[in-house]
Short mmCIF file of C-alpha atoms in Angstrom, two decimals:
data_model
loop_
_atom_site.label_atom_id
_atom_site.label_comp_id
_atom_site.label_asym_id
_atom_site.label_seq_id
_atom_site.Cartn_x
_atom_site.Cartn_y
_atom_site.Cartn_z
CA MET A 1 5.49 36.87 -4.04
CA ARG A 2 7.55 39.63 -2.34
CA TRP A 3 9.59 41.36 -4.90
CA SER A 4 10.58 44.46 -3.38
CA GLY A 5 12.56 45.25 -0.29
CA THR A 6 15.16 42.92 1.08
CA GLY A 7 12.99 39.75 0.76
CA GLY A 8 12.70 40.55 -2.95
CA LEU A 9 16.14 40.91 -3.33
CA ARG A 10 17.06 37.90 -1.69
CA LEU A 11 14.71 35.69 -3.89
CA ALA A 12 15.90 37.40 -6.83
CA THR A 13 19.32 36.54 -5.74
CA MET A 14 18.38 32.94 -5.38
CA PHE A 15 16.68 32.70 -8.81
CA LEU A 16 20.02 34.16 -10.37
CA LEU A 17 21.69 31.38 -8.71
CA LEU A 18 19.61 28.48 -10.17
CA PHE A 19 20.31 30.42 -13.63
CA ALA A 20 24.03 29.77 -13.36
CA VAL A 21 23.56 26.68 -15.51
CA PRO A 22 26.96 24.71 -15.98
CA GLY A 23 28.36 22.79 -18.73
CA LYS A 24 26.44 23.85 -21.56
CA SER A 25 29.08 23.83 -23.92
CA ASP A 26 30.16 20.17 -23.84
CA LYS A 27 29.98 18.05 -26.93
CA PHE A 28 28.55 14.67 -27.10
CA GLY A 29 31.64 13.06 -28.83
CA GLU A 30 33.92 13.72 -26.09
CA THR A 31 34.16 11.05 -23.48
CA THR A 32 36.94 11.56 -20.83
CA GLU A 33 35.29 9.46 -18.07
CA ASN A 34 34.08 5.93 -17.93
CA ASN A 35 30.51 5.70 -19.30
CA ASN A 36 29.95 2.53 -17.86
CA GLU A 37 31.07 3.41 -14.37
CA PHE A 38 28.30 1.39 -12.38
CA SER A 39 29.04 -2.00 -14.89
CA GLY A 40 32.20 -3.05 -13.63
CA LEU A 41 32.77 -5.42 -16.84
CA ILE A 42 35.94 -6.20 -17.82
CA LYS A 43 36.47 -6.82 -21.44
CA VAL A 44 38.04 -10.39 -22.16
CA THR A 45 39.98 -11.14 -25.22
CA GLN A 46 39.53 -14.78 -25.60
CA ILE A 47 37.91 -17.50 -23.52
CA TYR A 48 39.36 -21.20 -22.98
CA GLY A 49 37.06 -24.15 -22.80
CA ASN A 50 36.99 -26.43 -19.63
CA SER A 51 36.18 -30.27 -19.99
CA ASN A 52 34.98 -30.40 -16.77
CA LYS A 53 32.21 -27.81 -16.77
CA PRO A 54 30.55 -25.18 -18.86
CA VAL A 55 32.36 -21.92 -19.30
CA LYS A 56 29.61 -18.77 -18.87
CA VAL A 57 30.26 -16.23 -21.65
CA TYR A 58 28.56 -12.94 -21.71
CA VAL A 59 28.10 -11.08 -24.98
CA LYS A 60 26.28 -7.72 -25.35
CA MET A 61 23.73 -7.84 -27.62
CA TYR A 62 24.36 -6.62 -31.25
CA SER A 63 28.40 -6.92 -30.75
CA ASP A 64 30.57 -9.48 -31.50
CA SER A 65 31.56 -12.33 -28.86
CA PRO A 66 35.14 -12.75 -27.82
CA PRO A 67 36.92 -15.72 -29.45
CA LEU A 68 35.86 -18.86 -27.68
CA LEU A 69 38.76 -21.41 -27.82
CA CYS A 70 38.15 -25.10 -28.67
CA THR A 71 40.87 -25.82 -26.40
CA THR A 72 41.53 -25.71 -22.63
CA GLU A 73 44.34 -23.53 -21.45
CA GLU A 74 46.42 -26.57 -20.50
CA LEU A 75 45.97 -28.04 -23.96
CA SER A 76 47.01 -25.16 -25.87
CA GLU A 77 50.30 -25.39 -24.63
CA LYS A 78 50.76 -28.76 -26.21
CA GLU A 79 51.25 -29.83 -29.78
CA LEU A 80 48.17 -31.54 -31.69
CA VAL A 81 48.73 -33.76 -34.35
CA ASP A 82 45.78 -33.81 -37.15
CA PRO A 83 43.48 -31.68 -34.80
CA TYR A 84 39.82 -31.48 -36.23
CA PHE A 85 36.96 -29.24 -34.69
CA ILE A 86 33.53 -29.55 -34.61
CA TRP A 87 30.93 -26.68 -33.16
CA VAL A 88 27.37 -27.51 -32.24
CA GLY A 89 25.03 -24.81 -31.26
CA PRO A 90 21.98 -24.53 -29.04
CA THR A 91 19.78 -26.37 -31.93
CA GLY A 92 22.10 -29.50 -31.58
CA ARG A 93 23.24 -28.70 -35.24
CA ASN A 94 26.68 -28.19 -36.63
CA ILE A 95 27.08 -24.73 -37.20
CA LYS A 96 29.88 -24.68 -39.60
CA GLY A 97 28.78 -22.20 -42.45
CA GLU A 98 26.03 -20.44 -40.60
CA PRO A 99 26.54 -16.48 -41.37
CA TYR A 100 26.62 -15.57 -37.52
CA ALA A 101 29.64 -18.11 -36.99
CA GLU A 102 32.99 -17.26 -37.61
CA ILE A 103 35.01 -20.37 -36.88
CA SER A 104 39.08 -20.37 -37.57
CA GLU A 105 40.98 -23.32 -38.79
CA THR A 106 42.38 -23.86 -35.22
CA GLY A 107 38.86 -24.06 -33.82
CA GLN A 108 38.50 -20.52 -32.65
CA LEU A 109 34.53 -19.27 -32.61
CA VAL A 110 33.48 -15.90 -32.80
CA LEU A 111 29.56 -15.36 -32.87
CA LYS A 112 28.96 -12.34 -34.96
CA SER A 113 26.36 -9.57 -34.22
CA PHE A 114 25.02 -11.33 -31.29
CA ASP A 115 21.16 -11.60 -31.03
CA LYS A 116 19.04 -12.83 -28.33
CA SER A 117 18.11 -16.00 -30.15
CA MET A 118 21.83 -16.98 -30.12
CA SER A 119 22.00 -17.46 -26.58
CA GLY A 120 22.41 -21.03 -25.42
CA ASP A 121 25.07 -23.78 -24.87
CA TYR A 122 27.80 -24.34 -27.63
CA THR A 123 29.71 -27.50 -27.52
CA CYS A 124 32.85 -27.72 -29.26
CA THR A 125 34.91 -31.45 -29.78
CA VAL A 126 38.46 -31.09 -30.64
CA SER A 127 39.94 -34.62 -31.78
CA TYR A 128 43.50 -35.19 -32.52
CA LYS A 129 46.03 -38.19 -32.63
CA ASP A 130 48.31 -39.76 -30.20
CA VAL A 131 51.24 -40.68 -32.31
CA ASP A 132 52.49 -43.15 -29.84
CA THR A 133 49.33 -45.02 -29.89
CA ASN A 134 47.87 -44.22 -33.04
CA LYS A 135 44.95 -43.57 -31.30
CA GLU A 136 42.41 -40.62 -31.92
CA ILE A 137 41.41 -38.63 -28.68
CA PHE A 138 38.34 -36.54 -28.57
CA LEU A 139 37.57 -33.84 -25.95
CA ASP A 140 34.41 -32.07 -25.45
CA MET A 141 33.73 -28.29 -24.09
CA LYS A 142 30.68 -26.69 -23.42
CA PHE A 143 30.15 -22.67 -23.51
CA SER A 144 26.95 -21.21 -21.74
CA VAL A 145 26.46 -18.21 -24.06
CA TYR A 146 24.24 -15.59 -22.69
CA GLY A 147 23.26 -12.13 -24.48
CA PHE A 148 23.08 -9.18 -22.36
CA ARG A 149 22.21 -5.71 -22.45
CA GLU A 150 23.08 -2.51 -20.14
CA PRO A 151 20.06 -1.56 -17.94
CA ASP A 152 18.03 1.54 -19.06
CA TYR A 153 19.34 3.80 -16.33
CA THR A 154 16.84 6.13 -14.37
CA PHE A 155 17.91 8.41 -11.42
CA LYS A 156 16.03 9.83 -8.44
CA PHE A 157 17.17 12.85 -6.80
CA SER A 158 16.22 14.30 -3.40
CA THR A 159 17.49 17.35 -1.90
CA ARG A 160 16.33 20.15 0.59
CA TYR A 161 16.02 24.13 0.50
CA HIS A 162 15.87 26.46 3.48
CA THR A 163 12.61 28.62 3.32
CA HIS A 164 11.29 31.37 5.64
CA GLU A 165 8.03 29.86 6.56
CA CYS A 166 6.20 26.72 5.23
CA HIS A 167 2.99 28.86 4.51
CA ASP A 168 4.90 31.47 2.47
CA PRO A 169 3.20 32.01 -0.96
CA ALA A 170 6.40 32.45 -2.40
CA ASN A 171 7.57 28.76 -1.86
CA ASN A 172 5.28 27.87 -4.86
CA ASN A 173 6.77 30.60 -7.03
CA PHE A 174 10.38 29.39 -6.03
CA PHE A 175 9.27 25.72 -7.14
CA HIS A 176 8.05 26.71 -10.13
CA LYS A 177 11.26 28.45 -11.22
CA PHE A 178 13.13 25.37 -9.64
CA LYS A 179 11.33 23.20 -12.04
CA THR A 180 12.11 25.40 -14.92
CA VAL A 181 15.72 25.58 -14.45
CA GLU A 182 16.33 21.96 -13.78
CA LYS A 183 14.48 20.98 -17.05
CA GLU A 184 16.39 23.59 -18.98
CA LEU A 185 19.48 22.58 -17.64
CA ILE A 186 19.35 18.81 -19.35
CA ALA A 187 16.94 19.62 -22.19
CA ASP A 188 19.81 19.23 -24.80
CA LEU A 189 20.84 16.00 -23.76
CA THR A 190 17.16 14.52 -24.67
CA SER A 191 16.60 13.47 -21.22
CA ARG A 192 13.66 14.34 -19.10
CA ILE A 193 12.90 15.43 -15.40
CA THR A 194 9.48 14.10 -14.19
CA ASP A 195 7.64 13.47 -10.96
CA VAL A 196 8.82 16.74 -9.36
CA GLU A 197 7.51 17.08 -5.85
CA MET A 198 7.88 19.70 -2.97
CA LYS A 199 7.08 19.38 0.80
CA CYS A 200 7.70 21.87 3.48
CA HIS A 201 8.60 20.47 6.78
CA VAL A 202 9.40 22.15 10.27
CA VAL A 203 12.89 20.34 11.21
CA LYS A 204 14.71 20.47 14.52
CA VAL A 205 18.15 20.88 13.90
CA PRO A 206 20.59 20.36 16.90
CA TYR A 207 22.03 23.27 18.06
CA LYS A 208 19.90 25.50 15.96
CA GLY A 209 16.52 25.01 16.82
CA LEU A 210 13.55 24.58 14.46
CA VAL A 211 14.08 25.42 10.82
CA ASN A 212 11.75 25.52 7.92
CA GLU A 213 12.78 23.26 4.89
CA LEU A 214 11.50 22.20 1.43
CA PHE A 215 11.90 18.79 0.66
CA ILE A 216 11.85 18.39 -3.23
CA THR A 217 12.35 15.12 -5.15
CA PHE A 218 12.56 14.44 -8.98
CA LYS A 219 13.24 11.63 -11.60
CA LEU A 220 15.53 11.66 -14.41
CA ASP A 221 15.21 9.29 -17.56
CA PRO A 222 16.82 9.49 -20.91
CA PHE A 223 13.60 9.38 -23.01
CA GLY A 224 12.86 13.29 -23.16
CA TYR A 225 11.78 15.17 -26.33
CA GLY A 226 13.73 14.39 -29.43
CA TRP A 227 15.26 10.91 -28.16
CA GLU A 228 13.70 9.19 -30.84
CA ASP A 229 15.55 11.21 -33.77
CA VAL A 230 18.65 10.70 -32.07
CA CYS A 231 18.23 6.75 -32.08
CA LYS A 232 17.39 6.77 -35.91
CA LYS A 233 20.91 6.46 -36.80
CA PHE A 234 21.32 3.39 -34.75
CA ILE A 235 21.00 -0.03 -36.63
CA HIS A 236 19.48 -1.87 -33.75
CA ASP A 237 18.87 0.13 -30.57
CA CYS A 238 20.73 3.25 -29.01
CA GLU A 239 20.90 1.97 -25.46
CA ASP A 240 24.66 3.05 -25.30
CA GLU A 241 23.78 6.64 -26.25
CA THR A 242 20.77 6.91 -23.98
CA ASN A 243 22.72 5.74 -21.13
CA ARG A 244 25.80 7.88 -21.97
CA ARG A 245 23.40 11.06 -22.22
CA ILE A 246 21.33 10.50 -18.96
CA GLU A 247 25.12 9.96 -17.09
CA LYS A 248 26.00 13.26 -18.60
CA ALA A 249 22.54 14.78 -17.20
CA ARG A 250 23.01 13.20 -14.12
CA LYS A 251 26.83 14.99 -13.53
CA ARG A 252 25.30 18.25 -14.78
CA ILE A 253 22.37 18.38 -12.06
CA GLU A 254 25.18 17.22 -9.46
CA ALA A 255 27.43 20.05 -10.71
CA PHE A 256 24.64 22.41 -10.49
CA PHE A 257 24.21 21.72 -6.91
CA LYS A 258 27.81 21.63 -5.92
CA LYS A 259 28.09 25.31 -7.50
CA GLN A 260 25.13 26.27 -5.24
CA SER A 261 27.21 25.22 -2.36
CA ALA A 262 30.07 27.06 -3.34
CA ALA A 263 28.35 30.28 -3.99
CA LEU A 264 26.65 30.12 -0.65
CA ASN A 265 29.80 29.63 1.22
CA GLN A 266 30.54 33.48 -0.05
CA MET A 267 27.04 34.92 1.03
CA LYS A 268 27.22 33.56 4.95
CA ASP A 269 26.48 37.31 5.85
CA ASN A 270 23.84 37.79 3.59
CA MET A 271 21.62 34.39 2.96
CA PRO A 272 18.77 34.84 0.62
CA THR A 273 15.34 33.68 1.46
CA PHE A 274 15.51 30.36 -0.36
CA TYR A 275 18.97 28.50 -0.30
CA TYR A 276 20.20 24.91 -1.04
CA MET A 277 21.11 22.88 2.18
CA ALA A 278 24.81 21.65 1.20
CA ASN A 279 25.29 17.89 1.26
CA PHE A 280 21.73 16.87 1.30
CA LEU A 281 21.41 15.92 -2.69
CA LYS A 282 20.75 12.28 -2.89
CA THR A 283 21.09 10.64 -6.20
CA THR A 284 19.76 6.97 -6.49
CA ARG A 285 20.13 5.00 -9.83
CA VAL A 286 17.06 2.75 -10.73
CA ASP A 287 17.73 0.05 -13.53
CA HIS A 288 15.25 -0.96 -16.08
CA CYS A 289 15.47 -4.24 -18.14
CA ARG A 290 13.90 -4.48 -21.56
CA PRO A 291 11.49 -7.49 -22.04
CA GLY A 292 12.96 -10.79 -22.21
CA PHE A 293 16.05 -9.64 -19.69
CA GLY A 294 16.52 -9.78 -16.34
CA LYS A 295 19.25 -9.75 -13.27
CA ASN A 296 20.06 -12.60 -11.44
CA LYS A 297 23.09 -12.42 -9.20
CA SER A 298 23.17 -15.81 -8.09
CA ILE A 299 22.93 -17.60 -11.43
CA HIS A 300 25.09 -14.93 -13.47
CA LEU A 301 27.67 -13.34 -10.72
CA ASP A 302 30.14 -12.32 -13.30
CA CYS A 303 27.88 -10.05 -14.88
CA SER A 304 25.65 -9.24 -11.72
CA GLU A 305 24.85 -5.52 -13.07
CA CYS A 306 23.87 -6.86 -16.56
CA CYS A 307 20.31 -7.30 -18.03
CA VAL A 308 21.04 -10.94 -19.00
CA VAL A 309 18.62 -12.59 -21.55
CA CYS A 310 16.35 -14.45 -19.61
CA ASP A 311 16.87 -18.54 -19.02
CA HIS A 312 14.51 -21.12 -20.91
CA GLY A 313 11.23 -21.24 -18.64
CA MET A 314 11.74 -17.62 -17.59
CA TYR A 315 10.30 -14.16 -18.59
CA SER A 316 10.55 -10.66 -17.95
CA PRO A 317 7.82 -8.07 -18.45
CA THR A 318 8.30 -4.30 -19.57
CA ASN A 319 10.46 -2.42 -17.18
CA ASP A 320 11.04 -5.31 -14.78
CA VAL A 321 14.54 -5.91 -13.61
CA TYR A 322 14.18 -9.60 -12.80
CA CYS A 323 13.29 -12.72 -14.61
CA LYS A 324 10.51 -14.48 -13.61
CA PRO A 325 9.62 -18.25 -13.87
CA CYS A 326 6.47 -18.89 -16.56
CA THR A 327 3.87 -21.37 -16.17
CA SER A 328 3.59 -21.56 -19.88
CA ILE A 329 5.83 -20.02 -22.53
CA LYS A 330 5.20 -18.06 -25.78
CA ILE A 331 7.27 -15.82 -27.81
CA ASN A 332 5.46 -12.46 -28.44
CA TYR A 333 5.62 -10.06 -31.43
CA TYR A 334 8.85 -8.22 -30.28
CA GLY A 335 10.74 -11.57 -29.55
CA ALA A 336 10.40 -11.56 -25.91
CA THR A 337 9.63 -14.55 -23.69
CA ALA A 338 6.18 -14.02 -22.07
CA CYS A 339 3.63 -16.40 -20.11
#
């Protein structure tokens, strides 16, 4: 590695640039941006029934469902004489008195601390009297309730750096420094960088001729050193926290490359041996669903980016995104449907 002379000065300058780590003083408790920016879900305050077709309801795991109203929107505007409400769960039994079912005197149902086993069809029946005919009227409404999780996020990054030549021994030293800096950049977020690879190619650039470039790729996932300790304080799991941290790590990495671009704009007359090729950072999110959950945009369009509990007769293995049909069904030790 050439540490003396002009080449060494340029390389040292680039290493100093790599060590310009942004955002190290931010706190976990501060959330000024939407941490669910990929989800697109809108919180619903209450859900009316429909006597003509089932109403799909999506409940985030371990949270309470929105209120399910045992009435249609039209019926809610009318007076009901001597109303009576009955809720029947997925097992076909009346769920009044069940610890997870909170039913109000007006027939409103809230499912508490939603668990995967609570997914299924819920039917409510409202009966009331027609005072003119003295007849009792019955109306049935069905709610298809699905539990869902946010996917576990993983990000793939690809970027490019200029180099003097592909066979320069200094490339490997630069690559080692690059890996060290990137890992240090997000270490406090209990995320980790994996699968870091570098390849050198000769690229023909319009109006510039041939240039040598280092193509670097790496992955970012939320399960770095110490993530288990962070999750111990959560009763069920900590998907929201791990995803929040990896989102922050992603933004920190992207800010790091933006700062390099800004610094290079001031060095046009004295470019270092290695420098970031501006606008060549590409970020791709890869989703993973936990066992027993998967995505199905055709069935669950309203929750297309969710990992929804697999329907009966379907399963999903570890880290798969989609539910698959089973030839035989069993419940494993962890409660995940498998074939």
